Short mmCIF file of C-alpha atoms in Angstrom, two decimals:
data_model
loop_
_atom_site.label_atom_id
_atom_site.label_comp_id
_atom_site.label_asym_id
_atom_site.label_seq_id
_atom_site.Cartn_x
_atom_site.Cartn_y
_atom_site.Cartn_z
CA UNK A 1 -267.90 38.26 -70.90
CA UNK A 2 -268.64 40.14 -74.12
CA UNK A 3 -266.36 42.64 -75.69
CA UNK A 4 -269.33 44.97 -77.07
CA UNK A 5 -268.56 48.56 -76.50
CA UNK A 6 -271.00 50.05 -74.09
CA UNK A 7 -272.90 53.25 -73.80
CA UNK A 8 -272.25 54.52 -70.26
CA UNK A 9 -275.21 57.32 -70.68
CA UNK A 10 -277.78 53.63 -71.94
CA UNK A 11 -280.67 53.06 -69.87
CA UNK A 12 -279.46 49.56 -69.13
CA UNK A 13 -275.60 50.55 -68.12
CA UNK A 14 -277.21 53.12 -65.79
CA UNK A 15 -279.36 50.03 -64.25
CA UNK A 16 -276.81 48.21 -64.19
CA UNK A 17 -275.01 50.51 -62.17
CA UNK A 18 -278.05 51.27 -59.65
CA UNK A 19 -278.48 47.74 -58.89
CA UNK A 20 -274.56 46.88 -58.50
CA UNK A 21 -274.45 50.00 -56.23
CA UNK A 22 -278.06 48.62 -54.04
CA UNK A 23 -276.23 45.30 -53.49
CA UNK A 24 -273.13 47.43 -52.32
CA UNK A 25 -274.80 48.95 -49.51
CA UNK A 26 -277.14 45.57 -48.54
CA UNK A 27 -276.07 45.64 -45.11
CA UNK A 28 -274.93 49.37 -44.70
CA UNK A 29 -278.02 50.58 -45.58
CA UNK A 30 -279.73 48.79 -42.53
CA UNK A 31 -276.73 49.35 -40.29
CA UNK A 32 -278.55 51.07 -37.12
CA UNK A 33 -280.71 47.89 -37.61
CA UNK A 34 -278.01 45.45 -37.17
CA UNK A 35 -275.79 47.11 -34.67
CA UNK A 36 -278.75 46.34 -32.58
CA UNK A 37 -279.33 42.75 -33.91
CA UNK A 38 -275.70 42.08 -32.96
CA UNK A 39 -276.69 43.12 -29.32
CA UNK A 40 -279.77 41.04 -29.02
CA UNK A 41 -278.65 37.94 -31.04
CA UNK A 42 -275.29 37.58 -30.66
CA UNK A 43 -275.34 38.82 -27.07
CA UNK A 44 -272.33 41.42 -27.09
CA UNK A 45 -271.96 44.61 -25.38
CA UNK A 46 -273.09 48.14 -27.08
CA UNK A 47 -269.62 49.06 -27.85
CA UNK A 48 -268.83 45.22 -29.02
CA UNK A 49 -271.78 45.58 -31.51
CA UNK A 50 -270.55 49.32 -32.99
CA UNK A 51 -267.28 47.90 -33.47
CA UNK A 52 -268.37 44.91 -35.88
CA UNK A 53 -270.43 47.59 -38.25
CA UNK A 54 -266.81 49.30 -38.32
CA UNK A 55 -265.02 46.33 -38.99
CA UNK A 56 -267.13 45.33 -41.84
CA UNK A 57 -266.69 49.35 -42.48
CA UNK A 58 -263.01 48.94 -42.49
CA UNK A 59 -263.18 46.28 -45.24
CA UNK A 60 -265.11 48.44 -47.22
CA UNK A 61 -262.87 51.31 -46.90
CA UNK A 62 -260.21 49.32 -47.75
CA UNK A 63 -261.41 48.10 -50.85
CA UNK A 64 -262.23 51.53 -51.81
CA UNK A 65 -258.70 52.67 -51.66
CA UNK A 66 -257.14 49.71 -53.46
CA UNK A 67 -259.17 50.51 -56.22
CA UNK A 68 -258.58 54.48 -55.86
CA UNK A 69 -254.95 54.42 -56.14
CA UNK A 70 -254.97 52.32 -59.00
CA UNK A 71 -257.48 49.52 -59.47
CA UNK A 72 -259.64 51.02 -61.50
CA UNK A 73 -256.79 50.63 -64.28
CA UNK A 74 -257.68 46.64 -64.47
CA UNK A 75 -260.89 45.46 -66.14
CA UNK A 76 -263.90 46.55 -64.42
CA UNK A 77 -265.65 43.79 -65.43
CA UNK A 78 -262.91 41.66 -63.59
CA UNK A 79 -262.93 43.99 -60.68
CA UNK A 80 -266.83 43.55 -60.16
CA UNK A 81 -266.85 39.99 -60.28
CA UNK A 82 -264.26 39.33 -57.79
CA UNK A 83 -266.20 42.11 -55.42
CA UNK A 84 -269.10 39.95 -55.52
CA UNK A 85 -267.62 36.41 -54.83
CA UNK A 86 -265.87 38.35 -51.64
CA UNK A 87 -269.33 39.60 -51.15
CA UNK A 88 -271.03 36.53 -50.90
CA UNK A 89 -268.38 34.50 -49.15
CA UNK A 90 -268.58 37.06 -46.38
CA UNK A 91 -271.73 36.72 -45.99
CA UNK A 92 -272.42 32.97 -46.12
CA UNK A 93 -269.41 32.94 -43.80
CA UNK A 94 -271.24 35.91 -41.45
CA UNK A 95 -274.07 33.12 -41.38
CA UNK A 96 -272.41 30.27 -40.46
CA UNK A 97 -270.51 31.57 -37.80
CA UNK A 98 -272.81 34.41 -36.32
CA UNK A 99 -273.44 33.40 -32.25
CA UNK A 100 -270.54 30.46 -32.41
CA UNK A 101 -267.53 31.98 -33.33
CA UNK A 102 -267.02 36.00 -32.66
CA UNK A 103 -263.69 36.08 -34.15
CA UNK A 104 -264.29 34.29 -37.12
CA UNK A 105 -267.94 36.34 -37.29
CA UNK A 106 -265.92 39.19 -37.60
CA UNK A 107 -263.52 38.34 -39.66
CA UNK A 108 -266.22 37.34 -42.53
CA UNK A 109 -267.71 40.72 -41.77
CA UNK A 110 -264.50 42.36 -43.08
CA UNK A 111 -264.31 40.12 -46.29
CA UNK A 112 -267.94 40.51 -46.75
CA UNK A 113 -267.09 44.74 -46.60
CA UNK A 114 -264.43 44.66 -48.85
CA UNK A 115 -266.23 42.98 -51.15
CA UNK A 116 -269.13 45.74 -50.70
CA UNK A 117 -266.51 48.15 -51.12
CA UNK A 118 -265.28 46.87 -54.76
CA UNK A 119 -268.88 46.75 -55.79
CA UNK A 120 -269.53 50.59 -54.04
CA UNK A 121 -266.55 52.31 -55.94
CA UNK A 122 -267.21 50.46 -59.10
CA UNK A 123 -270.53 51.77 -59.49
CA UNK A 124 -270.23 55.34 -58.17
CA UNK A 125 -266.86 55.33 -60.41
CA UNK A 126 -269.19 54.38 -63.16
CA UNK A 127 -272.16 56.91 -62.76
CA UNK A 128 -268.97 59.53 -62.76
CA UNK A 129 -268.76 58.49 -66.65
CA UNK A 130 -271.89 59.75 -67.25
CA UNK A 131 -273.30 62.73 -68.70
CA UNK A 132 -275.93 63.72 -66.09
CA UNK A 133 -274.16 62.96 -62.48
CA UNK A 134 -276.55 64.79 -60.72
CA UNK A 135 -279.74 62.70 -61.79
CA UNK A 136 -278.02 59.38 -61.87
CA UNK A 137 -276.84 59.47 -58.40
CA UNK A 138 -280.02 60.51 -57.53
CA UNK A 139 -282.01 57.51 -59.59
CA UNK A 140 -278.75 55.34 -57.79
CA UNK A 141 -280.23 56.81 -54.18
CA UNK A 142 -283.71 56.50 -54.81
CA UNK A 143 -283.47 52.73 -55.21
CA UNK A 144 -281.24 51.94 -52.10
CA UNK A 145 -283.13 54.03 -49.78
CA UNK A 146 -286.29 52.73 -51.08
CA UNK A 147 -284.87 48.84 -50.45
CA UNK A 148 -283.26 50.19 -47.02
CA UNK A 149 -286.55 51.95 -45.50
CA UNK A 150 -288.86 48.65 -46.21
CA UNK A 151 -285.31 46.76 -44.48
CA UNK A 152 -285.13 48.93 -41.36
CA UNK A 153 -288.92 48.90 -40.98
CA UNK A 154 -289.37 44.93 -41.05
CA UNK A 155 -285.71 44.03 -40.10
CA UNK A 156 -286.83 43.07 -36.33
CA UNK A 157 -289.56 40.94 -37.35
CA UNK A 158 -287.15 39.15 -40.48
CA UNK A 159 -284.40 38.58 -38.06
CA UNK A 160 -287.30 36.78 -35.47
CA UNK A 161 -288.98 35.12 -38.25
CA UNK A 162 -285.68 33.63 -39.84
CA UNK A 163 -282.45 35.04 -37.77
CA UNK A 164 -279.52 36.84 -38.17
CA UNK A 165 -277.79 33.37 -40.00
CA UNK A 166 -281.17 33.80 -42.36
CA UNK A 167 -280.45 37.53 -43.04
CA UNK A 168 -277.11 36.86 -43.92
CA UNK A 169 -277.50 34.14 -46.33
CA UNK A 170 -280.34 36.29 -48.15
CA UNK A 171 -277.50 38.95 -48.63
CA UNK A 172 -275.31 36.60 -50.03
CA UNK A 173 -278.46 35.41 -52.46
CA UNK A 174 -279.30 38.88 -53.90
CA UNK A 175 -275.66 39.58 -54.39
CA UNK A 176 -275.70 36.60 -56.72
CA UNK A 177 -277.98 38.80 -58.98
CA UNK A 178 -275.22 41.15 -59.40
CA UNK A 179 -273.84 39.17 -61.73
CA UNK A 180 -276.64 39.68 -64.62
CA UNK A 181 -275.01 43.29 -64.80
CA UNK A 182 -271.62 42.06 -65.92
CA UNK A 183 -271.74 42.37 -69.29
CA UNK A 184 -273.65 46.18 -69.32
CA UNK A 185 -270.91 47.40 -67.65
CA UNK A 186 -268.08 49.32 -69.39
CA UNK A 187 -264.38 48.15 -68.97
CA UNK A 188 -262.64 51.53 -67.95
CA UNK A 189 -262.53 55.20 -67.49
CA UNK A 190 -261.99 55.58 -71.63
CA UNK A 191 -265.62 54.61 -72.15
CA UNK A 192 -266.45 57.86 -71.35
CA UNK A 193 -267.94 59.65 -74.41
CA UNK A 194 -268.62 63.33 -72.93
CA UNK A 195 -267.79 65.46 -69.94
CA UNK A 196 -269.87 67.11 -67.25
CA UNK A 197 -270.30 71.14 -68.54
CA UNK A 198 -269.40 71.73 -65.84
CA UNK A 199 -265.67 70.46 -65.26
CA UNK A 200 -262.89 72.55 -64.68
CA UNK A 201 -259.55 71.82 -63.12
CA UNK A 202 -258.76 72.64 -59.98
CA UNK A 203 -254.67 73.00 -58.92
CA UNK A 204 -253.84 69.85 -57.08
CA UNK A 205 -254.19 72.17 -53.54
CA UNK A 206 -258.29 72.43 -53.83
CA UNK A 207 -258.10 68.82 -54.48
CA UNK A 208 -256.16 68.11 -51.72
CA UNK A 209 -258.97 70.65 -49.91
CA UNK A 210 -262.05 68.89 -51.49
CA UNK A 211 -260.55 65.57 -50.85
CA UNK A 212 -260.59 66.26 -46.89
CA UNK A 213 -264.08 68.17 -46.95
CA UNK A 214 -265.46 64.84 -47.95
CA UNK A 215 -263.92 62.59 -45.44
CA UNK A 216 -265.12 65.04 -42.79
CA UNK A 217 -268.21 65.00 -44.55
CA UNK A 218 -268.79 61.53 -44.11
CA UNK A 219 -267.03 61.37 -40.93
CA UNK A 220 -270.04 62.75 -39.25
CA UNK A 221 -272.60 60.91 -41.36
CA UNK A 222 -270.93 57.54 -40.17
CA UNK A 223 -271.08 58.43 -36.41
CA UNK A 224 -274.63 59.57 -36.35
CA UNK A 225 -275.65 56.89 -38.60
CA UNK A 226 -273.55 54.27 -36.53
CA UNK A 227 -275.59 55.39 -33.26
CA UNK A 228 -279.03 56.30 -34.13
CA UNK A 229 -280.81 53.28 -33.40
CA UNK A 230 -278.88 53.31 -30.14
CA UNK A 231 -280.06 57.00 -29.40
CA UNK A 232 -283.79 55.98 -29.63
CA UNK A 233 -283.59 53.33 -27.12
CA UNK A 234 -281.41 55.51 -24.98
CA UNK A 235 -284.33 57.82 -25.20
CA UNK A 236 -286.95 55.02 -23.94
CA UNK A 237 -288.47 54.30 -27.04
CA UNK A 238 -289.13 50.53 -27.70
CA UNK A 239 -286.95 48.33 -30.68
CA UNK A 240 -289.65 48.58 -33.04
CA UNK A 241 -290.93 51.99 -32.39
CA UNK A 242 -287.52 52.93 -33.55
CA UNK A 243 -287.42 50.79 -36.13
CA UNK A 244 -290.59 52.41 -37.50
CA UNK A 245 -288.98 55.93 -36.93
CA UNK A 246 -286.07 54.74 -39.14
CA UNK A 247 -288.56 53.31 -41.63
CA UNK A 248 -289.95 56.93 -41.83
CA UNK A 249 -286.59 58.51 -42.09
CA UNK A 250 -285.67 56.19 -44.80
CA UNK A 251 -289.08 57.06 -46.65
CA UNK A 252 -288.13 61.26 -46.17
CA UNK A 253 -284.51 60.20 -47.32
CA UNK A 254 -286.44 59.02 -51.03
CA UNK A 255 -288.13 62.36 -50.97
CA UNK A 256 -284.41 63.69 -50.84
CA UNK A 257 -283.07 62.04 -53.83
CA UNK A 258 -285.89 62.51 -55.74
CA UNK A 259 -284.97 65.98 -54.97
CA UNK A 260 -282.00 66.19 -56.28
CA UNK A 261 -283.04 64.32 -59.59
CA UNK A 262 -285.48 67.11 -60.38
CA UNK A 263 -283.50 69.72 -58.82
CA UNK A 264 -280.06 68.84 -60.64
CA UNK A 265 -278.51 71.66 -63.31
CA UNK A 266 -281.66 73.79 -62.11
CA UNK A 267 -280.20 75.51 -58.49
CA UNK A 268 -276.90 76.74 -57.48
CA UNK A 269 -274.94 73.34 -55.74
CA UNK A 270 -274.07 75.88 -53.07
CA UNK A 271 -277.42 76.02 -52.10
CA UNK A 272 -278.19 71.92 -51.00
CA UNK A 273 -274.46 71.38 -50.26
CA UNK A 274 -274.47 74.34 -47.46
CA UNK A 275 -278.27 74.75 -46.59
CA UNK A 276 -277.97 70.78 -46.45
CA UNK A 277 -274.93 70.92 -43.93
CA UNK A 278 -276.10 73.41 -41.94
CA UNK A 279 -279.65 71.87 -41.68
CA UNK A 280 -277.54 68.45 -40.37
CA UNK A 281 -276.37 70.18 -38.02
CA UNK A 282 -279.47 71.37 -36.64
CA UNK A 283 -280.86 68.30 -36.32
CA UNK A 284 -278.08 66.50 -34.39
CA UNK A 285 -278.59 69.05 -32.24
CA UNK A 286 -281.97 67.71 -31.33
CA UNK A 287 -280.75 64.85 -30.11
CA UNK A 288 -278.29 66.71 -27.73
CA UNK A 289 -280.65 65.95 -24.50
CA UNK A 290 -283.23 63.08 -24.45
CA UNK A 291 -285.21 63.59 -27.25
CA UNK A 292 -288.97 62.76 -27.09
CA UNK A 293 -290.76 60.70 -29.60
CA UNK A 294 -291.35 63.77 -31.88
CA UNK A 295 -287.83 65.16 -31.43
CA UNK A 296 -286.03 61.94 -32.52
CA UNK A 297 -288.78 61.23 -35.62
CA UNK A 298 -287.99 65.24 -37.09
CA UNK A 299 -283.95 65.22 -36.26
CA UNK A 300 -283.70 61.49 -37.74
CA UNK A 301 -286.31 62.38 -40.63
CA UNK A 302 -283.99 65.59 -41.71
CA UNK A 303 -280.87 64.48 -41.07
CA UNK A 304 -281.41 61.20 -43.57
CA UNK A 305 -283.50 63.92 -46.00
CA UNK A 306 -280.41 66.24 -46.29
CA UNK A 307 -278.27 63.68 -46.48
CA UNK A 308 -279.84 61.74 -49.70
CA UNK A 309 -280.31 65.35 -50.78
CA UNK A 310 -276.94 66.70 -50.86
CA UNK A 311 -274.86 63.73 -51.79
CA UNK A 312 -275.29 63.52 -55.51
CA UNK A 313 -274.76 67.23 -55.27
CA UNK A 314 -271.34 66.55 -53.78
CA UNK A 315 -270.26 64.04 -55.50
CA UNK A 316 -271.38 65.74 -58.80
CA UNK A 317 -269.21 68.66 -57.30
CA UNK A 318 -265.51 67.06 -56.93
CA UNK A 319 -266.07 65.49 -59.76
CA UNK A 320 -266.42 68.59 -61.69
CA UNK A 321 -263.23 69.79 -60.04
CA UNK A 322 -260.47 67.66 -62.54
CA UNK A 323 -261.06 66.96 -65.75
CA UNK A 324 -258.96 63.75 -65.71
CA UNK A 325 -261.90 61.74 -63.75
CA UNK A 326 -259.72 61.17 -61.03
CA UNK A 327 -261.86 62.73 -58.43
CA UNK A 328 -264.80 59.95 -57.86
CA UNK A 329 -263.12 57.20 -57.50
CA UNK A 330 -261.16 58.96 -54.61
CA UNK A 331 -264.21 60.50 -53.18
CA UNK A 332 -265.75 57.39 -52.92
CA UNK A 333 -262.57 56.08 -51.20
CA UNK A 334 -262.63 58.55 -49.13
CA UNK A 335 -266.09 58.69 -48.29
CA UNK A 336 -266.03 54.60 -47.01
CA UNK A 337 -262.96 55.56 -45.13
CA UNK A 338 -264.71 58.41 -43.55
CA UNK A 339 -268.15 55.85 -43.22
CA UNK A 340 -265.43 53.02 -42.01
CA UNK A 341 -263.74 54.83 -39.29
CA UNK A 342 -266.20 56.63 -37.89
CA UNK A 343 -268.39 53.18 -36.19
CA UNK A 344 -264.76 52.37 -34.53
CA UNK A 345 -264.67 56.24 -32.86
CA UNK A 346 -268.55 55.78 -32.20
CA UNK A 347 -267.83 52.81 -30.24
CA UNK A 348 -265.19 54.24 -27.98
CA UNK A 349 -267.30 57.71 -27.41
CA UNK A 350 -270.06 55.56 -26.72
CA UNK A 351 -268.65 53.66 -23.50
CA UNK A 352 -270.00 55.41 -20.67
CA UNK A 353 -273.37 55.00 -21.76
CA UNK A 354 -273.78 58.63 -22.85
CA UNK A 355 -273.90 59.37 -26.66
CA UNK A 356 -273.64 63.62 -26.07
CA UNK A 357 -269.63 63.05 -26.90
CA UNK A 358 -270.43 61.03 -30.47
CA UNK A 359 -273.61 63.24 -31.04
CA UNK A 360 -270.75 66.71 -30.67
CA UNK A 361 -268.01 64.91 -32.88
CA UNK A 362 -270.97 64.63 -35.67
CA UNK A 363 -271.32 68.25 -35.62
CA UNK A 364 -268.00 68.99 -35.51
CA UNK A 365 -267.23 67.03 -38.95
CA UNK A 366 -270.19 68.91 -40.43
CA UNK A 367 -268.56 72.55 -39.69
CA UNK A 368 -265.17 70.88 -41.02
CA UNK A 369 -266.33 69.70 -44.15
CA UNK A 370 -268.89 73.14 -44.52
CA UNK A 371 -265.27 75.15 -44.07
CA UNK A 372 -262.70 73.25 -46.35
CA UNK A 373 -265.82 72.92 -48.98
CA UNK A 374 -266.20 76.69 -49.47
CA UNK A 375 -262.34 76.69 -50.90
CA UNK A 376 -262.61 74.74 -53.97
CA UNK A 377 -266.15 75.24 -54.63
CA UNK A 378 -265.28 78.92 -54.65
CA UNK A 379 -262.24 78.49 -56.77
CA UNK A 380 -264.49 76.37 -59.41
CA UNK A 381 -267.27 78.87 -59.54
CA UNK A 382 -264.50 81.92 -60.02
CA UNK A 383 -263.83 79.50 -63.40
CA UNK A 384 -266.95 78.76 -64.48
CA UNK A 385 -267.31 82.83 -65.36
CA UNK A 386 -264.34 83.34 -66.54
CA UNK A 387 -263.58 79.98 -68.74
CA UNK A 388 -266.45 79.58 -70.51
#
């Protein structure tokens, strides 16, 4: 590994970063896609199938917290590599053992999670070094979503052409690429060269606030996200007609990045952190009853725009709030937990067939997060006039 000093704001260390944080989210990306591959190829239950995403969630969470509470301290460059070998082991092992051994399936699911999770925090952690958050996060989005709508589009007919072992091993293949980045990537926190504007600290309280806002936050991302493929068969729609639905959601959820790349340092982040809550909320709501064809296309369509939308905006946000950097790494910790967690309380809301219970939880979490948000934002704008 070289010892050059690196330029977080460089074109190539914010590739680098995209592409280590696209081969984080290989198989979370496409996860309403392979809840219902592990129901039609491995032959478990509903519940059975939610509970693996969440187990490979947990790893991931996991992960994330290790390196929140004091990982990041080690060489990131060490760090990344050892999140990719755990990466590919899990998967190669999630090949080898998907259909024979469930146990042992899910078991490489969690290793192949954690080593997600390493590669997830890593790169977020990273993009928090640079000067433009906003945008970066954004560019990071743009080229996830855009490998996760062609995935959930085509996933049905990769998993028949080649099968779930294939799709697994091809995971464990492009992770392997993850390795060109080593060397662009910086080796701690004191590689950053300048600070966002707009930081300010916030007493350790609002943290404490903002800190829960997000897990709520992505509390209720997790659960819808966990059940949406789910919802549209509920609903009577076929496996691929949802699968194209998701593909379209996926394509809107671009459009929301790309939104907040132009849109960043130009609007008011109360504006696409609220409007983009409330909005959520909305469309949940359409999937209350049995949605028709149109119903599920529009609330699955906004709900992925808003969410692409407002992300970078709220991670761009608690970051701003302490000027010690200690905010993203825990966000992102915080955020898997939330994404982690919420598959395992999907699953057991989820039992008696119904998905009303799972679809209210979702909303509640949004007007959680929407409340404990307001505090610290408040607090940081109150600062921004008067500590110029």
């Amino acid at each position: 590994m070289s010892n050059k000093a690196i330029d977080v704001n460089s074109n190539s260390a914010i590739l680098s970063a995209v592409l280590l944080g696209t081969l984080g989210v290989l198989s979370f990306i496409v996860q309403p896609g392979l809840v219902q591959a592990f129901v039609t190829e491995l032959a478990v239950g509903e519940p059975r199938a939610v509970d693996l995403a969440g187990i490979e969630m947990l790893g991931l969470a996991l992960a994330t917290i290790i390196l929140a509470v004091g990982g990041t301290r080690l060489d990131w460059r060490h760090i990344t590599l050892a999140g990719l070998v755990f990466s590919i082991i899990g998967n190669c092992g999630s090949a080898f053992f998907a259909g024979q051994d469930s146990s042992m399936f899910a078991s490489m699911r969690f290793v192949a999670g954690f080593g997600q999770g390493i590669i997830i925090s890593i790169s977020f952690t990273f993009v928090g070094l640079t000067k433009k958050v906003d945008r970066n996060l954004g560019i990071y989005l743009v080229s996830l979503l855009t490998y996760g709508a062609f995935m959930i589009w085509q996933l049905p007919n990769i998993i028949a052409g080649i099968g779930l072992q294939g799709v697994f091993y091809t995971f464990a293949v492009l992770t392997g690429l993850g390795l060109l980045t080593i060397n662009h990537l910086p080796r701690g926190a004191e590689d950053r060269q300048e600070f966002s504007p707009l930081a300010r600290q916030l007493p350790m309280i609002l943290l404490l606030v903002a800190m829960l806002a997000i897990l709520a936050y992505n509390m209720a991302i997790g659960i819808a996200w966990a059940i949406l493929f789910l919802v549209g068969l509920k609903a009577g729609l076929s496996e691929q007609v949802v699968a194209n639905a998701l593909f379209w959601s996926q394509v809107t959820a671009i459009f929301g990045a790309i939104g907040s790349i132009v849109l960043s340092e130009k609007i008011s982040r109360f504006v696409p952190l609220f409007g983009g809550i409330i909005l959520s909320i909305i469309c949940i709501a359409l999937l209350l009853d049995s949605p028709s064809y149109m119903e599920f296309l529009i609330a699955i369509c906004g709900f992925n725009f808003l969410w692409n939308f407002s992300l970078p905006f709220l991670l761009a946000t608690v970051g701003d709030f302490d000027l010690k950097g200690r905010m993203m790494p825990i966000a992102i910790a915080l955020q898997m937990i939330g994404l982690g967690i919420a598959p395992i309380i999907a699953a057991r809301l989820i039992g008696d067939g119904s998905y009303w219970s799972a679809e209210m939880a979702t909303i509640i979490f949004f007007i959680v997060s929407l409340v404990l948000l307001a505090v610290p934002m408040l607090r940081h704008r109150y600062l921004l006039k008067t500590h110029r």
